[in-house]
PDB file of C-alpha atoms in Angstrom:
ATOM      1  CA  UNK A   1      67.424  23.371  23.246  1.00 55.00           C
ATOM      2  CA  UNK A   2      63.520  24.299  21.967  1.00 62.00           C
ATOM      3  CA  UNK A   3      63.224  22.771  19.045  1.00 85.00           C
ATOM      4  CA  UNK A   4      61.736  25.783  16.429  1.00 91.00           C
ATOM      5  CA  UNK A   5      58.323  25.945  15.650  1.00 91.00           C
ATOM      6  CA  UNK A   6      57.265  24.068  12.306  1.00 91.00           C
ATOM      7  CA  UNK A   7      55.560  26.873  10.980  1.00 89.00           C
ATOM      8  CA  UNK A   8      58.776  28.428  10.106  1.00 94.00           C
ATOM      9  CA  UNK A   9      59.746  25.560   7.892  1.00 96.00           C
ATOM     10  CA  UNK A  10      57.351  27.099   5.258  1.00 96.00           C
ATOM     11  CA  UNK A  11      60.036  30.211   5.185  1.00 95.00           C
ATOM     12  CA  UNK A  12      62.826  27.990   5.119  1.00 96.00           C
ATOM     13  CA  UNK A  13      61.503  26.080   2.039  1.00 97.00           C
ATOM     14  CA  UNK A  14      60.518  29.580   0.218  1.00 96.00           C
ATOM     15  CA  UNK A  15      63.779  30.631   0.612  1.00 97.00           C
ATOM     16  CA  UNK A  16      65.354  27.422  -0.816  1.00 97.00           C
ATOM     17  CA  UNK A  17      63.053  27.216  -3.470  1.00 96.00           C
ATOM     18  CA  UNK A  18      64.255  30.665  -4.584  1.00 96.00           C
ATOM     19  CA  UNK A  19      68.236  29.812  -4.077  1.00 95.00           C
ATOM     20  CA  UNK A  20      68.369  26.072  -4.808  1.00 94.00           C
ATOM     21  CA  UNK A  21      68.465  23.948  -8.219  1.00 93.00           C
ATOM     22  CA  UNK A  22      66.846  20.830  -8.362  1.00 93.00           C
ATOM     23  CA  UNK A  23      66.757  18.357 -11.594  1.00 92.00           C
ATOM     24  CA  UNK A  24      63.730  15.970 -12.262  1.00 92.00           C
ATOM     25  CA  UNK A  25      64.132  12.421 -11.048  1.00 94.00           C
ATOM     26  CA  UNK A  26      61.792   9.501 -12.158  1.00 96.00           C
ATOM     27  CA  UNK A  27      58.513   9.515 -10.542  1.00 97.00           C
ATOM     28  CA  UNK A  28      57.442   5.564 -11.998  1.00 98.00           C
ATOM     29  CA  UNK A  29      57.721   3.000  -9.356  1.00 98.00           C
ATOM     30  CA  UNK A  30      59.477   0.919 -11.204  1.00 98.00           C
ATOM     31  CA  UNK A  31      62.015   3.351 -12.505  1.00 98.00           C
ATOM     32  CA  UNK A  32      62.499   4.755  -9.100  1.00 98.00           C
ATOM     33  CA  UNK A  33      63.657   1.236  -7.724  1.00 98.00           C
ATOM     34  CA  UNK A  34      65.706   1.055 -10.489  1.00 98.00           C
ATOM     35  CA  UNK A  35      67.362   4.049 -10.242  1.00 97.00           C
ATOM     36  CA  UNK A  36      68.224   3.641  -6.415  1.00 97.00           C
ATOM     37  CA  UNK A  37      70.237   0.485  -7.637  1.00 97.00           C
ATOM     38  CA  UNK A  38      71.869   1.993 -10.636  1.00 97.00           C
ATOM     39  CA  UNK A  39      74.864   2.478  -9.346  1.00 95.00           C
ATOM     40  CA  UNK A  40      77.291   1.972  -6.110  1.00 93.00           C
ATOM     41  CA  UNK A  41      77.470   5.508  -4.171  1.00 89.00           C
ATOM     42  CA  UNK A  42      77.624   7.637  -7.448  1.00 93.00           C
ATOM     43  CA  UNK A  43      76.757  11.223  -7.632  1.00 93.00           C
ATOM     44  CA  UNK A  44      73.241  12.950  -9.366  1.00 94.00           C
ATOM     45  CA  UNK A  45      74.956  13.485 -12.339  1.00 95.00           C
ATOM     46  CA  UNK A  46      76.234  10.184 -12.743  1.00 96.00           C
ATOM     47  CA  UNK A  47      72.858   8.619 -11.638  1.00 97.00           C
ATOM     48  CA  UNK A  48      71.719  10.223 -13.952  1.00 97.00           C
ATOM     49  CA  UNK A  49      73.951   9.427 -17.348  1.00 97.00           C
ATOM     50  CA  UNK A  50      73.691   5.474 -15.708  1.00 97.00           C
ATOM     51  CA  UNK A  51      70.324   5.240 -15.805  1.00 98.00           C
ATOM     52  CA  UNK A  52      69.944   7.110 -19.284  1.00 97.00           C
ATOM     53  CA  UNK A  53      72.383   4.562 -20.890  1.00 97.00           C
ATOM     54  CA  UNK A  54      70.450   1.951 -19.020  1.00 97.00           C
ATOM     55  CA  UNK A  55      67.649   2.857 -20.648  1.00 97.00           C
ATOM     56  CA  UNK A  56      68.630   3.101 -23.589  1.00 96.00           C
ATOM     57  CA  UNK A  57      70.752  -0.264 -24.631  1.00 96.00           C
ATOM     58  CA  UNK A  58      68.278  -2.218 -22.165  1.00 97.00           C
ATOM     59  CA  UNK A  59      64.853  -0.846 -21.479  1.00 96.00           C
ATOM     60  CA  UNK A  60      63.112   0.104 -18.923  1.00 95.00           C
ATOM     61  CA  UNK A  61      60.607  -2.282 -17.675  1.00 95.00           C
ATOM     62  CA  UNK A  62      60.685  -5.438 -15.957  1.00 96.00           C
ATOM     63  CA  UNK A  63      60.472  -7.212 -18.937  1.00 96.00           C
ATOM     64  CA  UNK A  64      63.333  -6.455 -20.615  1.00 96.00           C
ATOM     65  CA  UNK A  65      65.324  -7.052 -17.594  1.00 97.00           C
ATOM     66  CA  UNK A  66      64.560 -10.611 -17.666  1.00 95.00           C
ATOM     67  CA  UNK A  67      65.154 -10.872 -21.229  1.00 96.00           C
ATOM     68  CA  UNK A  68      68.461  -9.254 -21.098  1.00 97.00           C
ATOM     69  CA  UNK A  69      71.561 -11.175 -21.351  1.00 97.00           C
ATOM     70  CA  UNK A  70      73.622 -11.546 -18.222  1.00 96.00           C
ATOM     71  CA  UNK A  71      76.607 -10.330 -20.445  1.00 97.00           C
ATOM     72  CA  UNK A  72      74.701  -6.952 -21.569  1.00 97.00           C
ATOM     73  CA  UNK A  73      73.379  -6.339 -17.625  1.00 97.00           C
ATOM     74  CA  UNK A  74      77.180  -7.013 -16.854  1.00 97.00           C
ATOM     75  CA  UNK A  75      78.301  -4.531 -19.057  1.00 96.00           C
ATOM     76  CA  UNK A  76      76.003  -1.612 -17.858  1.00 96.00           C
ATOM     77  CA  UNK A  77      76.646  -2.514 -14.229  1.00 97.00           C
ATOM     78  CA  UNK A  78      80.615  -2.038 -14.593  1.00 96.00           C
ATOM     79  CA  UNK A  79      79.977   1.471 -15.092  1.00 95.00           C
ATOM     80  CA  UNK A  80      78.224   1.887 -12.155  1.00 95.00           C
ATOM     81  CA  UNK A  81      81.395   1.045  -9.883  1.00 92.00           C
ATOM     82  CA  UNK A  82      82.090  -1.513  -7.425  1.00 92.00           C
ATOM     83  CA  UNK A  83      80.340  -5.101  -7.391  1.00 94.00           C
ATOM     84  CA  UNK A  84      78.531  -4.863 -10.504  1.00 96.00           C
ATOM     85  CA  UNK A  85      77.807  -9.065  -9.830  1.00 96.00           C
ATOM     86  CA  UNK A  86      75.795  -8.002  -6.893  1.00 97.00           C
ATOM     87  CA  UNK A  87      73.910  -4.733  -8.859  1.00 97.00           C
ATOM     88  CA  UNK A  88      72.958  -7.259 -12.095  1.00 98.00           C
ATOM     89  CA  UNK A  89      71.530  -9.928  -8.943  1.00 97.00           C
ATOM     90  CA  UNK A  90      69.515  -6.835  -7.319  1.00 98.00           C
ATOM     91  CA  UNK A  91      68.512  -6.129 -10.993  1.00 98.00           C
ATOM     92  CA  UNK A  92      66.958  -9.493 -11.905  1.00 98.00           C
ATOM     93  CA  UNK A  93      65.822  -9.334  -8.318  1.00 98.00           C
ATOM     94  CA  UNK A  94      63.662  -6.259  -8.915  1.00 98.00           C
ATOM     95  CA  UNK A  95      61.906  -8.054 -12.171  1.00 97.00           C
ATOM     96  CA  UNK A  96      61.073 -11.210 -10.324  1.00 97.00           C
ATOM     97  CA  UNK A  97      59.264  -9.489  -7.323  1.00 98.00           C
ATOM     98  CA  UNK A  98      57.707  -7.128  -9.587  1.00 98.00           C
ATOM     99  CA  UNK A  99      56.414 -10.886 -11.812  1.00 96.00           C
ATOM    100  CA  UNK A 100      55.750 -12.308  -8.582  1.00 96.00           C
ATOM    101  CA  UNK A 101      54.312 -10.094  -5.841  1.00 96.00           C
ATOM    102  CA  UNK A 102      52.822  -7.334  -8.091  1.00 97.00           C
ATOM    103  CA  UNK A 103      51.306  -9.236 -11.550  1.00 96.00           C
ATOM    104  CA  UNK A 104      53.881  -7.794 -13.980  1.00 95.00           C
ATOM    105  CA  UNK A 105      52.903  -4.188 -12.637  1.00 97.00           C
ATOM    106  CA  UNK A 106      53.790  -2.531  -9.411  1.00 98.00           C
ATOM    107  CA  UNK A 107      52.198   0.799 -10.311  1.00 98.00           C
ATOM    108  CA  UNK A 108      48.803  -0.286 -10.570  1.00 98.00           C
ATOM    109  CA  UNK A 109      49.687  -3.333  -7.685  1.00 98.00           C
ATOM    110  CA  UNK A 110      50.578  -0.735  -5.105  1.00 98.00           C
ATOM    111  CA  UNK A 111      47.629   1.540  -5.953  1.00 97.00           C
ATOM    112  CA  UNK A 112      44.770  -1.320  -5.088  1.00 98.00           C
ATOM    113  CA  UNK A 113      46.963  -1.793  -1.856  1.00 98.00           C
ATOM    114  CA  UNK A 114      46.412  -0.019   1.781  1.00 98.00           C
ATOM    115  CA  UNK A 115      48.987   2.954   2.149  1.00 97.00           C
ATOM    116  CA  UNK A 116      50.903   0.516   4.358  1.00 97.00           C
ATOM    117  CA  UNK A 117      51.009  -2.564   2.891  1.00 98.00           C
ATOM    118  CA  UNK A 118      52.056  -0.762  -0.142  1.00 98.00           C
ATOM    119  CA  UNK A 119      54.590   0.726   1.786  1.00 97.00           C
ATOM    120  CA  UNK A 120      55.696  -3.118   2.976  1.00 98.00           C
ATOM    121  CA  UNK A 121      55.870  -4.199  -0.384  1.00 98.00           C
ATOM    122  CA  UNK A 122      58.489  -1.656  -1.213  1.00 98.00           C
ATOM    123  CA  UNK A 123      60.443  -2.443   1.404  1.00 98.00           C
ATOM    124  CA  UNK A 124      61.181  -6.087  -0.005  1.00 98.00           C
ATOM    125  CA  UNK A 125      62.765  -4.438  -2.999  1.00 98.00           C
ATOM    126  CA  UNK A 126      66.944  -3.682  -2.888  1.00 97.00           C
ATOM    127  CA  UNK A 127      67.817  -0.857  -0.856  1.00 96.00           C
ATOM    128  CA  UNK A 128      64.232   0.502  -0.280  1.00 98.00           C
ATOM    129  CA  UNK A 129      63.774   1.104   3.656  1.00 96.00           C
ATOM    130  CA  UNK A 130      61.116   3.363   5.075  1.00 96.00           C
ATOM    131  CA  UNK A 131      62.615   6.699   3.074  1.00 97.00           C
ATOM    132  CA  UNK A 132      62.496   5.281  -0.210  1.00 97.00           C
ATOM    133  CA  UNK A 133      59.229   3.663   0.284  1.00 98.00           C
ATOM    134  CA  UNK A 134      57.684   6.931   1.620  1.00 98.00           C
ATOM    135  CA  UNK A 135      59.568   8.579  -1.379  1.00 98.00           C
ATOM    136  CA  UNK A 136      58.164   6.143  -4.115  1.00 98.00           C
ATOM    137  CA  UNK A 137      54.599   6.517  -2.412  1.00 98.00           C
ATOM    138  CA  UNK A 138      54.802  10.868  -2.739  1.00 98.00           C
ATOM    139  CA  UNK A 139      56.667  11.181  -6.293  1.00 98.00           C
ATOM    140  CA  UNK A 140      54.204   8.695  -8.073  1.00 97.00           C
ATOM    141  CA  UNK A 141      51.111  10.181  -6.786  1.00 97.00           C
ATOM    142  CA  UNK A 142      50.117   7.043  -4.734  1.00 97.00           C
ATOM    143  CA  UNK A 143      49.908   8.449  -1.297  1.00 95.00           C
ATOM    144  CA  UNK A 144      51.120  12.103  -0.982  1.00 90.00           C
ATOM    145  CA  UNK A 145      52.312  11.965   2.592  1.00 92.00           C
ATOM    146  CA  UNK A 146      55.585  13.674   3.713  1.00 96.00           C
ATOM    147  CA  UNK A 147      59.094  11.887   2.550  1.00 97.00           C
ATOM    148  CA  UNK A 148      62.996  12.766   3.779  1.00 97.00           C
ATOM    149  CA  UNK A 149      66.374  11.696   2.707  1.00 97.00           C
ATOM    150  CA  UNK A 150      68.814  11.516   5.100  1.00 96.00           C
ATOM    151  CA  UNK A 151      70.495  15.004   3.761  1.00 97.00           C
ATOM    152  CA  UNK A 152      67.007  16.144   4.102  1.00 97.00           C
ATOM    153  CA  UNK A 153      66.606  15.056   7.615  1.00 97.00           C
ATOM    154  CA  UNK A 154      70.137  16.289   8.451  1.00 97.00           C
ATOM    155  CA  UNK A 155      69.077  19.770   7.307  1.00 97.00           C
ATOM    156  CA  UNK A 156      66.365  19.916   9.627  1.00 97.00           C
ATOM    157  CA  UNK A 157      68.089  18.788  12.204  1.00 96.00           C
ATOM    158  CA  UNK A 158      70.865  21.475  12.033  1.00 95.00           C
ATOM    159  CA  UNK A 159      68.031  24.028  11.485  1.00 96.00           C
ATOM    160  CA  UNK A 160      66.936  23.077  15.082  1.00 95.00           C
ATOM    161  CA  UNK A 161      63.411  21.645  13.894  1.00 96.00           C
ATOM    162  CA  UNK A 162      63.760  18.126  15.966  1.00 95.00           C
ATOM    163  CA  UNK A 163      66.163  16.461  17.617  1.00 93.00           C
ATOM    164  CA  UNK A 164      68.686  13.746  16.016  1.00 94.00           C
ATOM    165  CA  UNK A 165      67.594  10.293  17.938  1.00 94.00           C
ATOM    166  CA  UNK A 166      69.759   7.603  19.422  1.00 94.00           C
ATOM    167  CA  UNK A 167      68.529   5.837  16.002  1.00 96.00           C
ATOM    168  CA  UNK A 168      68.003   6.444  12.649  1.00 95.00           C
ATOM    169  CA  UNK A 169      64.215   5.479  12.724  1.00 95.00           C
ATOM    170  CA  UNK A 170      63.322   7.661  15.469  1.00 97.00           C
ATOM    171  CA  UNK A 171      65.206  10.594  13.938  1.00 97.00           C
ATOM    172  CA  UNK A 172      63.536  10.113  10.476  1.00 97.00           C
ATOM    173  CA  UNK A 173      59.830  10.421  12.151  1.00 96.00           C
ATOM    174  CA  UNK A 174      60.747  13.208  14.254  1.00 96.00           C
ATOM    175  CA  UNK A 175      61.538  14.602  10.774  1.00 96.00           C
ATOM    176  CA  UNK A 176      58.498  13.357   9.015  1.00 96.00           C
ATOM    177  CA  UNK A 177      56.209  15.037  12.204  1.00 95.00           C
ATOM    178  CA  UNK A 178      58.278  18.284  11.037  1.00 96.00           C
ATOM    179  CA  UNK A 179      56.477  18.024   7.588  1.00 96.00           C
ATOM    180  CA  UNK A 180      53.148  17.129   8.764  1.00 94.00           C
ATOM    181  CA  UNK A 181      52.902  20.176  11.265  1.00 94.00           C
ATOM    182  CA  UNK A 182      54.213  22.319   8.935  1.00 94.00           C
ATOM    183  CA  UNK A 183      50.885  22.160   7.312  1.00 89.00           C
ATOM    184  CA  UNK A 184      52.284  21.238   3.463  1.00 88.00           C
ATOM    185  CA  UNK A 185      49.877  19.736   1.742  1.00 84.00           C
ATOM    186  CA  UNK A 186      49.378  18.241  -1.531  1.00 90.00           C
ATOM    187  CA  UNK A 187      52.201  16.106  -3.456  1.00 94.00           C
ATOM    188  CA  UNK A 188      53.848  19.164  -5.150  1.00 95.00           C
ATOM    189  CA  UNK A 189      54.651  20.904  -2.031  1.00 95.00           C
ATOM    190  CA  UNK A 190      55.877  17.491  -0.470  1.00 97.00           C
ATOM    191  CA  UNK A 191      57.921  16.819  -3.115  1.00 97.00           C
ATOM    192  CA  UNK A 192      59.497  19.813  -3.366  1.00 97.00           C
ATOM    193  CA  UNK A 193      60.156  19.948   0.508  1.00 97.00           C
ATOM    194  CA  UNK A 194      61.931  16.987  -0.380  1.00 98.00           C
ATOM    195  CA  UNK A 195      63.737  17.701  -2.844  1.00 98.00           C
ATOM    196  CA  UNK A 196      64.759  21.069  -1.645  1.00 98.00           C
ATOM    197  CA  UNK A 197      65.993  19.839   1.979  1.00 98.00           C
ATOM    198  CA  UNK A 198      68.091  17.040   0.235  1.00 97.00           C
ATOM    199  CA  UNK A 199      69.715  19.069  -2.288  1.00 97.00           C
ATOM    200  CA  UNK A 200      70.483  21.759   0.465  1.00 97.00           C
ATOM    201  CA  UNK A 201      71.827  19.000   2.649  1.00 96.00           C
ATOM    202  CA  UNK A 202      73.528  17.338   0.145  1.00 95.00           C
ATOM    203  CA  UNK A 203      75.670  20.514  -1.686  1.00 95.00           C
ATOM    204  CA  UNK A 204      75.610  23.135   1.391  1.00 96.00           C
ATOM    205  CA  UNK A 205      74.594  21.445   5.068  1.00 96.00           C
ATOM    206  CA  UNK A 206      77.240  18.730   4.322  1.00 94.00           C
ATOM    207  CA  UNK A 207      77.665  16.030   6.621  1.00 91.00           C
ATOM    208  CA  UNK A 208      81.514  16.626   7.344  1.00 87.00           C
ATOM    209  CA  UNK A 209      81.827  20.158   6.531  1.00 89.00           C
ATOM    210  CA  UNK A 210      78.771  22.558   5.944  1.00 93.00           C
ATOM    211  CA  UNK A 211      79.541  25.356   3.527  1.00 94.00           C
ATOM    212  CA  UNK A 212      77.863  28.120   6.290  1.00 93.00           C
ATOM    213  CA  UNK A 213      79.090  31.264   4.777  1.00 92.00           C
ATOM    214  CA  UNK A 214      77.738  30.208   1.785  1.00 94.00           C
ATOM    215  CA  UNK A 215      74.384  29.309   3.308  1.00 95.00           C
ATOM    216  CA  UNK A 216      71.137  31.591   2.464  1.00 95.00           C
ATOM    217  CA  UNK A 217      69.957  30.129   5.903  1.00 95.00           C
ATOM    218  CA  UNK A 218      72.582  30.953   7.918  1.00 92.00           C
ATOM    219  CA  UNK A 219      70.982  34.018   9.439  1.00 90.00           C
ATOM    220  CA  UNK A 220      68.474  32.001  11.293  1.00 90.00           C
ATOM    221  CA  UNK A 221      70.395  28.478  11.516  1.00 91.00           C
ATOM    222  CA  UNK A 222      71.531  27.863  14.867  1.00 90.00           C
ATOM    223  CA  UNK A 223      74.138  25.871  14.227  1.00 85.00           C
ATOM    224  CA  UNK A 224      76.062  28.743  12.154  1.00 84.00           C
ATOM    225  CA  UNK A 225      78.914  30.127  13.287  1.00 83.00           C
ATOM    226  CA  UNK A 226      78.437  33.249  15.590  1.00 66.00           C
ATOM    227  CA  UNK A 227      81.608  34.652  13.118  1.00 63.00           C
ATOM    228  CA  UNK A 228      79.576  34.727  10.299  1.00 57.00           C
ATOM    229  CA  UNK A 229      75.786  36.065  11.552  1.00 54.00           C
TER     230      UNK A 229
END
């Protein structure tokens, strides 16, 4: 199937930025990590109240993670659902590699870097791959360069701008080359490409059952059903 021209992306977003809700997330390196490991598979909202509470009862710096008790960490990780052993670990993790590989202060550590060894130096941290590097890099202003999540990517794909790939790697630069011909530019119009395709993806272009008739895309998807166009 041709894949749809880039260019038309731009349309797409205008039309999601005028339909679609997004809340603020951190934009901090630090606090980004952090949030990412707040919890175990928990919704925005939740993410949200965690990493509030967090916040306030421990802090929210390095620091005060590796003066915190392993009976107050504890306590904040049970609310975050399963294996809260393993999120207090990834916790501590996150202040020691922060001490250790950044000086006490990844934001100004990853800004004297090379885009990608700053981008390799995210990827030691918990649950930060190539997305949530890229992500990190674009929100805090370090290297505005495109970002996806994987409801993000999954939007695209369904809206017929590139081709889902044996692998996830492949699939997520196909996606990424989406952005960059697209001709967005700047980290406001990244970011909100971002956050705009995920929060589509994530409420409307579900993975197991898209809400189509609901969709304000659906006239030019071409994966919506002929039933409802």
């Amino acid at each position: 199937m041709p894949r749809r021209p880039a260019g038309e992306l731009l349309e797409v977003l205008a039309t999601l930025k005028r339909t679609t809700a997004v809340a603020p997330v951190p934009t901090e390196p630090f606090q980004m990590i952090l949030w990412e490991n707040i919890g175990y598979l928990v919704d925005d909202e939740r993410r949200r109240r965690l990493f509030d509470d967090f916040a306030e009862e421990i802090g929210l710096s390095p620091e005060v993670i590796d003066r915190a008790s392993e009976a107050a960490l504890l306590a904040r990780a049970r609310l975050g659902g399963m294996r809260p052993d393993v999120r207090v670990q990834r916790w501590r993790e996150i202040a020691r590699l922060i001490r250790e590989r950044a000086d006490g202060d990844l934001d100004a550590a990853l800004r004297a870097l090379p885009v990608p060894k700053a981008r390799a130096l995210l990827k030691t941290f918990p649950v930060i791959a190539d997305p949530g590097a890229d992500k990190i890099l674009l929100f805090s202003g370090i290297a505005p360069r495109p970002a996806l999540e994987s409801n993000g990517l999954r939007t695209l794909i369904r809206l017929g701008f590139c081709a889902e790939q044996k692998f996830y790697d492949a699939s997520y630069k196909a996606g990424i080359e989406v952005l960059m011909a697209a001709g967005l530019a700047g980290r406001e119009r990244l970011m909100d490409a971002h956050q705009l395709l995920r929060e589509h993806g994530k409420t409307l272009c579900r993975r197991g059952e898209p809400l189509c008739v609901a969709c304000p895309l659906s006239q030019t998807c071409p994966q919506a059903p002929v039933s409802i166009l």
